[in-house]
Coordinates of C-alpha atoms in Angstrom, one line a residue:
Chain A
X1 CA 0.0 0.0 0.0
X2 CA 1.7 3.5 -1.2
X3 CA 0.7 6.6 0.5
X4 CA -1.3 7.7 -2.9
X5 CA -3.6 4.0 -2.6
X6 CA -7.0 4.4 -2.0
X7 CA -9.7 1.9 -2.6
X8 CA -13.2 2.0 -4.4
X9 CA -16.0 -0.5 -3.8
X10 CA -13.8 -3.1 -2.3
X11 CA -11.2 -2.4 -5.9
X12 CA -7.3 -1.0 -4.2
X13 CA -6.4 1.7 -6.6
X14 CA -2.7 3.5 -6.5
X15 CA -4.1 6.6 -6.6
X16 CA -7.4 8.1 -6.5
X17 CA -7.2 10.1 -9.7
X18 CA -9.9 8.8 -12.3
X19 CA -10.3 10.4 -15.6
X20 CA -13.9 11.1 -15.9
X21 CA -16.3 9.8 -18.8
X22 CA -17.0 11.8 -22.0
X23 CA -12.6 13.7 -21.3
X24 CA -10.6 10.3 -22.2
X25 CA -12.6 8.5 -24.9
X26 CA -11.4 4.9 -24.3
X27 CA -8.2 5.6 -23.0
X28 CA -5.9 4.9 -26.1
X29 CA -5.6 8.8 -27.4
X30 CA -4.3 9.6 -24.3
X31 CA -2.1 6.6 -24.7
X32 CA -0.6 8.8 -27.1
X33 CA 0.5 11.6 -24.6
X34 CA 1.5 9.1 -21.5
X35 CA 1.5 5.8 -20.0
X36 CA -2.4 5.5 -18.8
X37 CA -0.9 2.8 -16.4
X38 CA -0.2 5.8 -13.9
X39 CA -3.9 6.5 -13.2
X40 CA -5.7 5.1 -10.4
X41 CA -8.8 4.0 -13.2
X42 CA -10.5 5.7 -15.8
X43 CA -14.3 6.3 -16.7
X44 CA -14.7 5.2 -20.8
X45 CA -17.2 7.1 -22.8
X46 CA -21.0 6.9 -21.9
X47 CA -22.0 3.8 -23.6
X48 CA -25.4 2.9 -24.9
X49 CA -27.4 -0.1 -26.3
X50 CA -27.5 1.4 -29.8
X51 CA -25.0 3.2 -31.8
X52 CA -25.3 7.4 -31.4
X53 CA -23.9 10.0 -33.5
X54 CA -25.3 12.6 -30.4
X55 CA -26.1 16.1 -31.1
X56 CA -25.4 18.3 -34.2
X57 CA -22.6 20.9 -34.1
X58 CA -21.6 23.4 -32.5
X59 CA -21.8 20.7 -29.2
X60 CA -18.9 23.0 -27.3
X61 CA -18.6 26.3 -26.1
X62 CA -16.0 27.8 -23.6
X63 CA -17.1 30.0 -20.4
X64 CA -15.2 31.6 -17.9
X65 CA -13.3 28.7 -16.0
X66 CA -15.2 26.2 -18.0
X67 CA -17.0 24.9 -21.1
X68 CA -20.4 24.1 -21.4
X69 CA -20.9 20.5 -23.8
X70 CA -23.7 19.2 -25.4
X71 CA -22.0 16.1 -26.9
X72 CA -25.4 14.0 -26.7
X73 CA -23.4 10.9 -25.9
X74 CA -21.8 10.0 -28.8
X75 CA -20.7 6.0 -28.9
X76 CA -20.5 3.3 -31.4
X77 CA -23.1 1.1 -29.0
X78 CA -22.2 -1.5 -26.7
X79 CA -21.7 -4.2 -29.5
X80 CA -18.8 -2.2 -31.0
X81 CA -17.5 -1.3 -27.6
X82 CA -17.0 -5.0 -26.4
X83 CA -16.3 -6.0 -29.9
X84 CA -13.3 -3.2 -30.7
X85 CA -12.8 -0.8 -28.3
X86 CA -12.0 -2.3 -25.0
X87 CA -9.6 -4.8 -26.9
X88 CA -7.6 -1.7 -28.3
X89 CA -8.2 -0.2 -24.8
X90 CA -6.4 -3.5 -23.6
X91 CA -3.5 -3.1 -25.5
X92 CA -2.3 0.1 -23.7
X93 CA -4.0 -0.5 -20.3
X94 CA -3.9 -3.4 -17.6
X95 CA -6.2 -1.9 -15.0
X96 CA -9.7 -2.5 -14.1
X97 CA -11.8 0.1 -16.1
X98 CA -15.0 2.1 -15.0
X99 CA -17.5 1.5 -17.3
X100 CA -19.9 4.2 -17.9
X101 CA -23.1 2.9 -19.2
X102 CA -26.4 5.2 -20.5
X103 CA -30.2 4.9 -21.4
X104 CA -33.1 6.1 -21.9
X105 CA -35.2 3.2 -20.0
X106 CA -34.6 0.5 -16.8
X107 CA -34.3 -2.3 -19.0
X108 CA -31.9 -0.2 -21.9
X109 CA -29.4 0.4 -18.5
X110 CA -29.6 -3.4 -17.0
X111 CA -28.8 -4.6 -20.8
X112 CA -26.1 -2.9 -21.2
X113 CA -24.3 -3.4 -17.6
X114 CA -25.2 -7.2 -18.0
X115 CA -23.2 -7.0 -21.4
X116 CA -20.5 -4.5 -19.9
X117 CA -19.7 -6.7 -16.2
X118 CA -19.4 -9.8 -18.3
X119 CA -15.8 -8.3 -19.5
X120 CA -13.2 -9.2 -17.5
X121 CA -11.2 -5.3 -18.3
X122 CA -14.4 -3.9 -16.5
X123 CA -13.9 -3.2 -12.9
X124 CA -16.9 -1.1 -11.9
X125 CA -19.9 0.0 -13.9
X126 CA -21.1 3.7 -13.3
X127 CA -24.6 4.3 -14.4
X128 CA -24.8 8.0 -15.5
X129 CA -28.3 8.7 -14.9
X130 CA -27.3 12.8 -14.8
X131 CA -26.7 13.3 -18.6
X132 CA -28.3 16.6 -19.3
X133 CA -27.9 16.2 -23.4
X134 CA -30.3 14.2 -23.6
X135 CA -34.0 14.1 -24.5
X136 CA -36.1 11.1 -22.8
X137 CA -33.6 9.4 -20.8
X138 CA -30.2 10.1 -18.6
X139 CA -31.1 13.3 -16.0
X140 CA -34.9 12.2 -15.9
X141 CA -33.8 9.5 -14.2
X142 CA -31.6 11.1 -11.6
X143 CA -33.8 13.9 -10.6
X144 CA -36.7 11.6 -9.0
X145 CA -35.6 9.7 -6.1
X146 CA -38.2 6.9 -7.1
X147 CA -36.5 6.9 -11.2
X148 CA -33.5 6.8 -9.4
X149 CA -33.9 3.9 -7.4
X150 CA -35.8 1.9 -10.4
X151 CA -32.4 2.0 -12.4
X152 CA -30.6 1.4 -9.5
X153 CA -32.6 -1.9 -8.8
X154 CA -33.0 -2.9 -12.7
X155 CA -29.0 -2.9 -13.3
X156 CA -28.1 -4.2 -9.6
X157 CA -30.0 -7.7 -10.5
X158 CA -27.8 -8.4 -13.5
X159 CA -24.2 -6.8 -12.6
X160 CA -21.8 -8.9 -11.8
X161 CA -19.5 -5.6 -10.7
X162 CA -20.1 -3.0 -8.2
X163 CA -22.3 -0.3 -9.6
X164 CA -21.8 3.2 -9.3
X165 CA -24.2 6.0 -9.7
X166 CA -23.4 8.8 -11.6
X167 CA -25.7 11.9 -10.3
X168 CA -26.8 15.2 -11.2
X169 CA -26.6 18.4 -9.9
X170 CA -29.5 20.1 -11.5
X171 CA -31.8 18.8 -8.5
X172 CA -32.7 21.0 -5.7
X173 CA -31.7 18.7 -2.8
X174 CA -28.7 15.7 -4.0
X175 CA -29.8 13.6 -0.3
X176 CA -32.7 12.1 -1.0
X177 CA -31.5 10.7 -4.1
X178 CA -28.4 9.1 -2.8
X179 CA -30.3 7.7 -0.4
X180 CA -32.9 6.3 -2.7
X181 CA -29.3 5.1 -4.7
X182 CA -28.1 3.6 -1.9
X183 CA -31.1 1.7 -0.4
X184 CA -31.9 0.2 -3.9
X185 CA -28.4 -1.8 -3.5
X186 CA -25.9 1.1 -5.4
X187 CA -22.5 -0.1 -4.2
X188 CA -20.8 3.4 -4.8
X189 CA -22.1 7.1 -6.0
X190 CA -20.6 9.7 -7.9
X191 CA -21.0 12.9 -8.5
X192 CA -21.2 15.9 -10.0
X193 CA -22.5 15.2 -13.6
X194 CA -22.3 18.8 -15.3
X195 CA -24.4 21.9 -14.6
X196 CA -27.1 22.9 -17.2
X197 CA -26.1 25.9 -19.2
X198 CA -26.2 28.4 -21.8
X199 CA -24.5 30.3 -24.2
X200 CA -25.5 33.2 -26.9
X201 CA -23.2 34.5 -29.3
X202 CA -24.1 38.5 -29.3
X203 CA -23.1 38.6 -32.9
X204 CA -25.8 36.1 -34.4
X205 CA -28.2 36.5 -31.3
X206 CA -28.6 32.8 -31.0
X207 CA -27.1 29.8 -29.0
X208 CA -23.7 28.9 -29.0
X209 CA -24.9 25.5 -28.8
X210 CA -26.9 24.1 -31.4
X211 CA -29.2 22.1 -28.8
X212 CA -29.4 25.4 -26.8
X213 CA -28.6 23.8 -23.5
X214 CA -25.4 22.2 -22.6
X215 CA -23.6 21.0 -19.1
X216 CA -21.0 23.3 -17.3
X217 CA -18.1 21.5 -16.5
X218 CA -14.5 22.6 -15.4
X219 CA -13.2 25.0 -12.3
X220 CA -16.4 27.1 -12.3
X221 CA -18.3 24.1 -10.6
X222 CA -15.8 23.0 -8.3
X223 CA -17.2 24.6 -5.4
X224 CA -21.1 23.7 -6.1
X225 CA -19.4 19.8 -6.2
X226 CA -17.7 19.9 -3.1
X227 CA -20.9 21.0 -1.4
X228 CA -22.9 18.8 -2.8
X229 CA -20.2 15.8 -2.6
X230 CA -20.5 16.8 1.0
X231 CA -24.2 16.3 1.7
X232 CA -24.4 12.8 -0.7
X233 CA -21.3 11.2 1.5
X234 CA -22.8 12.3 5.3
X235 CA -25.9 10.9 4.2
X236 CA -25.0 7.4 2.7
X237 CA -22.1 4.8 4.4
X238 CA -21.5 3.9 0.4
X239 CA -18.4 5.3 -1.2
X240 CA -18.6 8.5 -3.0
X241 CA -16.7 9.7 -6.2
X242 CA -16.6 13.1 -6.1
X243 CA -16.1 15.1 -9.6
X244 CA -16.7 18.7 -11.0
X245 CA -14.1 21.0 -12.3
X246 CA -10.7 19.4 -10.4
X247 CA -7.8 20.5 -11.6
X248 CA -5.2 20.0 -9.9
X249 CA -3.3 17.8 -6.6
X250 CA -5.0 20.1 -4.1
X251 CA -8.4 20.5 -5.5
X252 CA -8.2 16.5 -5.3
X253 CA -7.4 16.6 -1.6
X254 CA -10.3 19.2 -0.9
X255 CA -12.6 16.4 -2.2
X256 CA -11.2 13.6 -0.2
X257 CA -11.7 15.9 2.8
X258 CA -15.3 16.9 1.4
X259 CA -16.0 12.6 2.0
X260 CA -14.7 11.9 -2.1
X261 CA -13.3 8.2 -1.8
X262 CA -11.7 8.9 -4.9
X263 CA -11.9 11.7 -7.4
X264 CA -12.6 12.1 -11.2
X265 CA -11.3 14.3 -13.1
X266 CA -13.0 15.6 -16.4
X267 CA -12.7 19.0 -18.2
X268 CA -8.8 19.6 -17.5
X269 CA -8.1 16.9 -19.9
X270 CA -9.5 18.8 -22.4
X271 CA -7.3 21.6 -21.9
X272 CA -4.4 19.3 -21.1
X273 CA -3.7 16.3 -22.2
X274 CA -1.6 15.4 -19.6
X275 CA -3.8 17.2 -16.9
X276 CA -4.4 13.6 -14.6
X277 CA -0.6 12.8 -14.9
X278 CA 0.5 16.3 -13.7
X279 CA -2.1 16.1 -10.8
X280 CA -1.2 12.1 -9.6
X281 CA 2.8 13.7 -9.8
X282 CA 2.4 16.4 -7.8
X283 CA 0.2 14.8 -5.0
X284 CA 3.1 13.8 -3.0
X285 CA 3.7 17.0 -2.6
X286 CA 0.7 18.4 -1.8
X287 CA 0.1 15.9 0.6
X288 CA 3.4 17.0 2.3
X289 CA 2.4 20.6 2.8
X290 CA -0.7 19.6 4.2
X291 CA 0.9 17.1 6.5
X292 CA -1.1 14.4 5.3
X293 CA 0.8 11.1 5.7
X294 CA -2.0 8.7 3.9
X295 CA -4.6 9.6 1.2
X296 CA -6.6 6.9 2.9
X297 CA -6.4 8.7 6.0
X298 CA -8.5 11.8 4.8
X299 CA -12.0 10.2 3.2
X300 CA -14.9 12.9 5.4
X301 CA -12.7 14.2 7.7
X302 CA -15.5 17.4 7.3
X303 CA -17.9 15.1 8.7
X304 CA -16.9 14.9 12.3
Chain Z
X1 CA 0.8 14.8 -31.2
X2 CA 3.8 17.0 -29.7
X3 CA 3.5 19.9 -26.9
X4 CA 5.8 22.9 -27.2
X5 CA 6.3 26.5 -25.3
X6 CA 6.7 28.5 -27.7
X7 CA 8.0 32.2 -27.9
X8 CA 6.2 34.8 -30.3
X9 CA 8.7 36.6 -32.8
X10 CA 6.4 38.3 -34.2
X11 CA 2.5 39.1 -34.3
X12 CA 1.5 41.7 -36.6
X13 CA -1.6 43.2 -38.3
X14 CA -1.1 42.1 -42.3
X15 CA -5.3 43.0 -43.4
X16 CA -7.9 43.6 -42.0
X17 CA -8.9 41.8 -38.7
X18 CA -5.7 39.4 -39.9
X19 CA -2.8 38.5 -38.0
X20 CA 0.7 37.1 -39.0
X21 CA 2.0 34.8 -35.4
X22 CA 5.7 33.5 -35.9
X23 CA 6.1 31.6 -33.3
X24 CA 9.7 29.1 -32.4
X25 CA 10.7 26.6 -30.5
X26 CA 14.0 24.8 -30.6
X27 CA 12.5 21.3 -30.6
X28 CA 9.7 22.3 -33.1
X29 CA 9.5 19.9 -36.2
X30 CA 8.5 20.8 -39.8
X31 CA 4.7 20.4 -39.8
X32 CA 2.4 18.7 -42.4
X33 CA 0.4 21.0 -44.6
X34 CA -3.3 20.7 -43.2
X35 CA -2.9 20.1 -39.9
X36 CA -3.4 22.5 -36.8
X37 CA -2.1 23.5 -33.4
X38 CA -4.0 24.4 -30.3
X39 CA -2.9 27.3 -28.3
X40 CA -3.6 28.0 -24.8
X41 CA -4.5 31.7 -24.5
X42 CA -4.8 33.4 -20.7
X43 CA -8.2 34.1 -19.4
X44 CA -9.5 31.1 -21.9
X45 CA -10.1 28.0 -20.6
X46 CA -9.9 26.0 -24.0
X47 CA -7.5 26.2 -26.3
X48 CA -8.2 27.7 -29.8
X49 CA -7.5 25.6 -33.1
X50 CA -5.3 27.6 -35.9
X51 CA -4.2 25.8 -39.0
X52 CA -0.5 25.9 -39.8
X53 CA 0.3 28.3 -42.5
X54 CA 3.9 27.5 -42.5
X55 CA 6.5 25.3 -40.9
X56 CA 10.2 24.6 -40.8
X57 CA 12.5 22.9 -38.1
X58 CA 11.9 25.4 -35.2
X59 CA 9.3 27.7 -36.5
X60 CA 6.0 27.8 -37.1
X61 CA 3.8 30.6 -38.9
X62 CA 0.0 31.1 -38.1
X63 CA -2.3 33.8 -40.0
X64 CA -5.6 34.3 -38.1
X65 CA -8.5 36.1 -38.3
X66 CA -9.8 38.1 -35.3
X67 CA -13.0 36.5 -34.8
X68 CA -13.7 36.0 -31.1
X69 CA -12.7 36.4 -27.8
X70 CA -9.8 34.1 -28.5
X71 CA -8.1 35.5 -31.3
X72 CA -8.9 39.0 -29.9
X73 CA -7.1 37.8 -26.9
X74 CA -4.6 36.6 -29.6
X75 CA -4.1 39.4 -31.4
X76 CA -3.0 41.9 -27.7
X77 CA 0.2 39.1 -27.5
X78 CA 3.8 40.9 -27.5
X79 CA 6.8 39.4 -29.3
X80 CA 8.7 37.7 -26.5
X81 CA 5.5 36.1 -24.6
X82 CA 5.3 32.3 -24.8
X83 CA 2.3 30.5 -26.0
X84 CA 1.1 27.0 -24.6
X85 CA 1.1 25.2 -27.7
X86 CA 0.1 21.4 -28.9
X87 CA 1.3 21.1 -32.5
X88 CA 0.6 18.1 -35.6
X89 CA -2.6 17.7 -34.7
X90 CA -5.4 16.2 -37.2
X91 CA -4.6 14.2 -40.5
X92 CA -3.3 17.3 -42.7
X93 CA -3.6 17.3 -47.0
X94 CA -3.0 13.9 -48.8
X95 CA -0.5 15.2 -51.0
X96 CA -0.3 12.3 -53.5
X97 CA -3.5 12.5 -55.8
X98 CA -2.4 16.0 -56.4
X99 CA -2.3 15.0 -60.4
X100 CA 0.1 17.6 -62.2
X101 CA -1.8 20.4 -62.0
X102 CA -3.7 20.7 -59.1
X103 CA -6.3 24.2 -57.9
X104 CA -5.8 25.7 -54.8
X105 CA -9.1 27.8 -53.7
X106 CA -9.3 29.6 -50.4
X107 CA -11.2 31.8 -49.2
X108 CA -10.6 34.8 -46.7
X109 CA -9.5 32.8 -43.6
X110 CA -9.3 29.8 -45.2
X111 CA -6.5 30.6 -46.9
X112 CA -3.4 30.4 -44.9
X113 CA -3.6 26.4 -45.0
X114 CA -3.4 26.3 -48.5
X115 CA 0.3 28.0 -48.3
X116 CA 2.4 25.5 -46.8
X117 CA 0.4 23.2 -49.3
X118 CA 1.4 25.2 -52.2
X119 CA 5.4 25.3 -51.2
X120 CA 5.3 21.5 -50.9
X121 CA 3.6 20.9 -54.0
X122 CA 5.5 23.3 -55.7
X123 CA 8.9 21.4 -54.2
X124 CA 7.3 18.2 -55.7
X125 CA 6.8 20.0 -59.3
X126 CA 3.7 20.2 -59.5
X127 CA 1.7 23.3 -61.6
X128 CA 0.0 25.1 -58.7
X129 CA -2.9 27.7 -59.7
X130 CA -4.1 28.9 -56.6
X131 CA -7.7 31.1 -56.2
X132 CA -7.6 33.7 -53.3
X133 CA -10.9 35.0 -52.2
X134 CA -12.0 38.0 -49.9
X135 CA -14.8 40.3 -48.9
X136 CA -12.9 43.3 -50.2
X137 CA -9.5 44.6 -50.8
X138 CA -8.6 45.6 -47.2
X139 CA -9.2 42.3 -46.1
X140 CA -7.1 40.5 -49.2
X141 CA -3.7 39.0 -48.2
X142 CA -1.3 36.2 -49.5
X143 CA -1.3 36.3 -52.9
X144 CA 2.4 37.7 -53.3
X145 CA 3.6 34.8 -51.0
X146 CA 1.7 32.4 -53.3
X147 CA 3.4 33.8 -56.3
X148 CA 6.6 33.9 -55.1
X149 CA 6.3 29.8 -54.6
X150 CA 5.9 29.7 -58.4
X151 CA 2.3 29.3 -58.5
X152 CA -0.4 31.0 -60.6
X153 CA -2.9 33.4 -58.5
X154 CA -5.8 34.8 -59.3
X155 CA -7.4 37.3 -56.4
X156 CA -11.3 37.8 -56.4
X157 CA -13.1 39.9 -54.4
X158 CA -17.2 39.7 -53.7
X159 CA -17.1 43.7 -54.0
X160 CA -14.7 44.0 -57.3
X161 CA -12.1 45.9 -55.2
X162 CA -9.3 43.8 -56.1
X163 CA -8.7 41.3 -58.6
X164 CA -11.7 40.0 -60.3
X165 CA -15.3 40.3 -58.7
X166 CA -17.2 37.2 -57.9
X167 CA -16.5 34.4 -55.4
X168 CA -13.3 31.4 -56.2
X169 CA -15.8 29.4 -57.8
X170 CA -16.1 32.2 -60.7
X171 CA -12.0 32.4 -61.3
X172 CA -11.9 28.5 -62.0
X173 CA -10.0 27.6 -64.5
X174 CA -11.3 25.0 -66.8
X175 CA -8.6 22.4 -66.7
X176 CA -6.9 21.0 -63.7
X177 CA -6.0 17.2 -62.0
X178 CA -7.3 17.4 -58.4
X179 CA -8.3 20.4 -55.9
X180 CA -7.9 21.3 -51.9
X181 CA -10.2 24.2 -50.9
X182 CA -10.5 25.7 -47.8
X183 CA -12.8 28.7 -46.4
X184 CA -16.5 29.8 -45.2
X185 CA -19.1 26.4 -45.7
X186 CA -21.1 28.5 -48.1
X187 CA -17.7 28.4 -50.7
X188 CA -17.2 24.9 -49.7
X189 CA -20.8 24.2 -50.8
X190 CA -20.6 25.6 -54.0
X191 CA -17.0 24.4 -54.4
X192 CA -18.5 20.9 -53.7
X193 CA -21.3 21.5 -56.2
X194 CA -19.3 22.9 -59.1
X195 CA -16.1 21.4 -59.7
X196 CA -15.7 18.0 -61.6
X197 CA -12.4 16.3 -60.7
X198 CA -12.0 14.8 -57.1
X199 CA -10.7 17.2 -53.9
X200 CA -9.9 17.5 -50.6
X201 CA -11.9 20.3 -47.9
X202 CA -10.3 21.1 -44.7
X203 CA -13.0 21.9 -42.7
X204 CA -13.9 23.8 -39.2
X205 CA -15.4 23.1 -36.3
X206 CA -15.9 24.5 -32.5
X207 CA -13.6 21.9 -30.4
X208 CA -13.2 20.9 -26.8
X209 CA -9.7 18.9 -26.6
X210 CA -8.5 19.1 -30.7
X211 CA -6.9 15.6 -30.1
X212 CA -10.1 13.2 -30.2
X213 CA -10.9 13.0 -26.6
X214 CA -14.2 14.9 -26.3
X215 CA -16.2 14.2 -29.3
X216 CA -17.6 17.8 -29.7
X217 CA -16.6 18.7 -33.8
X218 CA -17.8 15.3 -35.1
X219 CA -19.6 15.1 -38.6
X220 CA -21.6 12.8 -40.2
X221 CA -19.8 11.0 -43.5
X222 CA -20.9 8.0 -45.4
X223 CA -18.5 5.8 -43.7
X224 CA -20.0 6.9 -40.0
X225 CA -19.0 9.8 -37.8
X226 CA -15.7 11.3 -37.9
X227 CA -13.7 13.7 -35.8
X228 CA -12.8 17.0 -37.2
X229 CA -10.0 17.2 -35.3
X230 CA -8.5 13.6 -35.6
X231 CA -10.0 11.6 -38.4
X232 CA -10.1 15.7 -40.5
X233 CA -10.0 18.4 -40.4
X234 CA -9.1 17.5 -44.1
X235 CA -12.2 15.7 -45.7
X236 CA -12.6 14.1 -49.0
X237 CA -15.0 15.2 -51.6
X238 CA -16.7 11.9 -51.0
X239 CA -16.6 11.9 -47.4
X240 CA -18.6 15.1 -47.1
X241 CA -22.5 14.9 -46.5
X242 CA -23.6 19.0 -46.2
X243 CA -25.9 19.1 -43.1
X244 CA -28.9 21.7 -42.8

């Protein structure tokens, strides 16, 4: 055990760091920039039953310390996931992978984590039910405890892994939700999915985004995810993966503290590639000025 | 895929709204025509594309136009600052269908790609007739550097103010092997529509990452979705389904 292991769902992990779903495709671009071997796990691209092409273009638009997406989840389905990407995935990375699944019903979810915890590369599946780019599906489900709880229940009966459930934000209270996560069997949590935004461009007078609405990601959220990564791990005794605009060693440990098990990290890879490599680097340090022997130590120390 | 720091030598107002960036580095490599950096600019939080207009071992030349808060932010940068820079990004031209005679047609922005295209078709032999298009005079740039490479340029302008009035698509000549275009979708549409031998259109797109990551400049081709910023920005006539 080095002082950087942590460990998620009953999974050790060398370091907490976890590149979050929709910022590191499956893994082998960033391949290109460094050896993904380094991180503690990554999330691989929201993954649905069929094939999507997502939303029409423009899908990005940059803020101040952020960017607001409207991808629409984008993926080649689960067939073509399982059939080519997790074997070029497994050329460039021996860990156990978070698998982040999608849908727009109960059974579209349990279908594909059934197909997903079949593969031996897949260490944990994490059920975004937060995705605001989509119509039909995704944030309906996490912004009614009941909707919540159904998914939770539907993809619990057929994993083989420890699921993980991926909330939103855009809710006016996170705690009953984790708690209807939690009591319908979730093995983890993990939060924040992006906030819902907006964008006009004064010259044209319309959206920046085609679809209008997109999801704020990057440091502008960081705060609202502490808090509410704050009130989701007090009120459950299942881990917590806290997300939403960290950048760097320190924001990491303020999530830990906040009651993060482990921490994902999303936007900054977009800005730079080697973002999660520079933040797992410079932890030791940061630990060191904090006086912080263990990461393990730290998980809620706010909740004393 | 390479990151770089990279000083500014120069940065200077050529037309209007238009920028010349020479930027170095010592560990810079020659870049392939066609493909683009990503700069990180302060106060931004993502980076901003730019195609490559030139390129040798250690230096790299960008012409931009002023077009948002980026460039803006672009444009205020002093000779001597360093730039955050990731370099040989996308797939760049495929030089070898070129044919002997290939047409270059650009228009305003679009351009400055075409340039390091021309010198290394030009290098190769080739018969280069390039077709630079602007708004208006003050915002008409390039075409000495074009002709200096050898090739043959003719200038339009939509308000007859320099060169020839019309758009590139009126200036084409009748004969040539194979054509690269670049510029606003509206040129690329009638580009697409009216000329008869096969092409290549590097194409543009608001990005998130600019190395494949993120998934927010994808199209739609025949042969399934495609990142503009890994699988293009450089399209094939073909591969090109107009949306809208």
């Amino acid at each position: 055990m080095g002082r950087l292991s942590v460990s998620l769902c009953g999974i050790p992990l060398d370091n907490p760091v976890i590149p979050a779903s929709g910022t590191f495709g499956f893994g082998y671009e960033f391949a290109e920039w460094y050896d993904i071997n380094c991180l503690g796990a990554f999330s691989f691209k929201g993954t649905t039953r069929e094939p999507r092409f997502g939303n029409p273009t423009p899908r990005i638009a940059d803020c101040p310390s952020g960017m607001l997406n409207a991808v629409g989840l984008q993926n080649p389905g689960v067939k073509d996931v399982v059939r080519r990407e997790l074997p070029k995935l497994k050329a460039v990375y021996r860990k156990p992978v978070m698998a982040n699944v999608s849908g727009f019903s109960p059974e579209e979810y349990a279908e594909v984590c059934e197909i997903l915890s079949r593969e031996s590369q897949v260490g944990w599946l994490e059920v975004n039910i937060s995705c605001p780019n989509v119509h039909g599906g995704g944030m309906s489900f996490g912004t009614d405890p009941k909707a919540a709880a159904e998914v939770t229940r539907a993809v619990k009966r057929v994993s083989l892994k420890p699921v993980i459930m991926k909330l939103s934000p855009n809710v006016a209270d996170i705690v009953p939700i984790a708690k209807a996560c939690e009591d319908a069997g979730a093995d983890g949590l993990s939060l924040i999915n992006t906030l819902q935004g907006m964008r006009i461009d004064l010259k044209t007078r319309r959206p920046v985004l085609k679809n209008t609405l997109g999801g704020l990601s990057g440091p502008a959220v960081f705060p609202v995810a502490l808090r509410m990564v704050w009130q989701a791990s007090r009120a459950v005794r299942i881990p917590v993966v806290g997300m939403g605009g960290v950048s760097s060693a320190e924001d990491v440990l303020e999530m830990m503290m906040a009651g993060a098990a482990a921490v994902e990290v999303g936007a900054a890879n977009l800005r730079d590639p080697l973002a999660c490599k520079k933040i797992i680097d410079s932890l030791p340090a940061a630990m060191d000025k904090y006086g912080i022997q263990t990461l393990s130590e730290l998980g809620g120390l706010s909740h004393g | 895929m390479n990151h770089h720091i990279l000083t500014i030598i120069e940065n200077t107002f050529i037309a209007k709204n238009t920028y010349k960036l020479l930027l170095r580095g010592p560990t810079l490599e020659e870049q392939h025509p066609g493909r683009f950096v990503n700069l990180l600019l302060p106060g931004l939080f993502l980076r901003r594309p730019l195609s490559v207009c030139d390129s040798d071992p250690g230096s790299l030349l960008l012409v931009y136009k002023t077009v948002g808060r980026g460039t803006e932010q672009l444009s205020a940068l002093s000779p001597g600052e360093t730039l955050d820079v990731l370099t040989d990004l996308g797939n760049g031209y495929g030089l070898s269908p070129s044919g002997e005679s290939p047409l270059l047609l650009g228009g305003g922005a679009g351009v400055p790609p075409l340039y390091l295209l021309a010198r290394r078709l030009r290098r190769s032999g080739r018969k280069v007739t390039a077709v630079l298009g602007f708004n208006t005079a003050a915002e008409a740039f390039g075409a000495d550097a074009f002709r200096a490479l050898g090739c043959d340029v003719t200038v339009t302008t939509a308000d007859g103010s320099l060169g020839r009035r019309g758009f590139v698509t009126d200036a084409m000549p009748p004969d040539y092997t194979y054509f690269y275009a670049c510029g606003p979708e509206p040129m690329l549409r009638a580009v697409h529509r009216l000329t008869r031998t096969s092409g290549q259109f590097s194409l543009e797109e608001r990005m998130g990452c600019g190395f494949g990551a993120c998934m927010g400049c994808t199209c739609r081709t025949p042969a399934g979705p495609k990142r503009i910023c890994r699988e293009g920005p450089v399209l094939e006539k073909e591969e090109i389904l107009w949306e809208g």
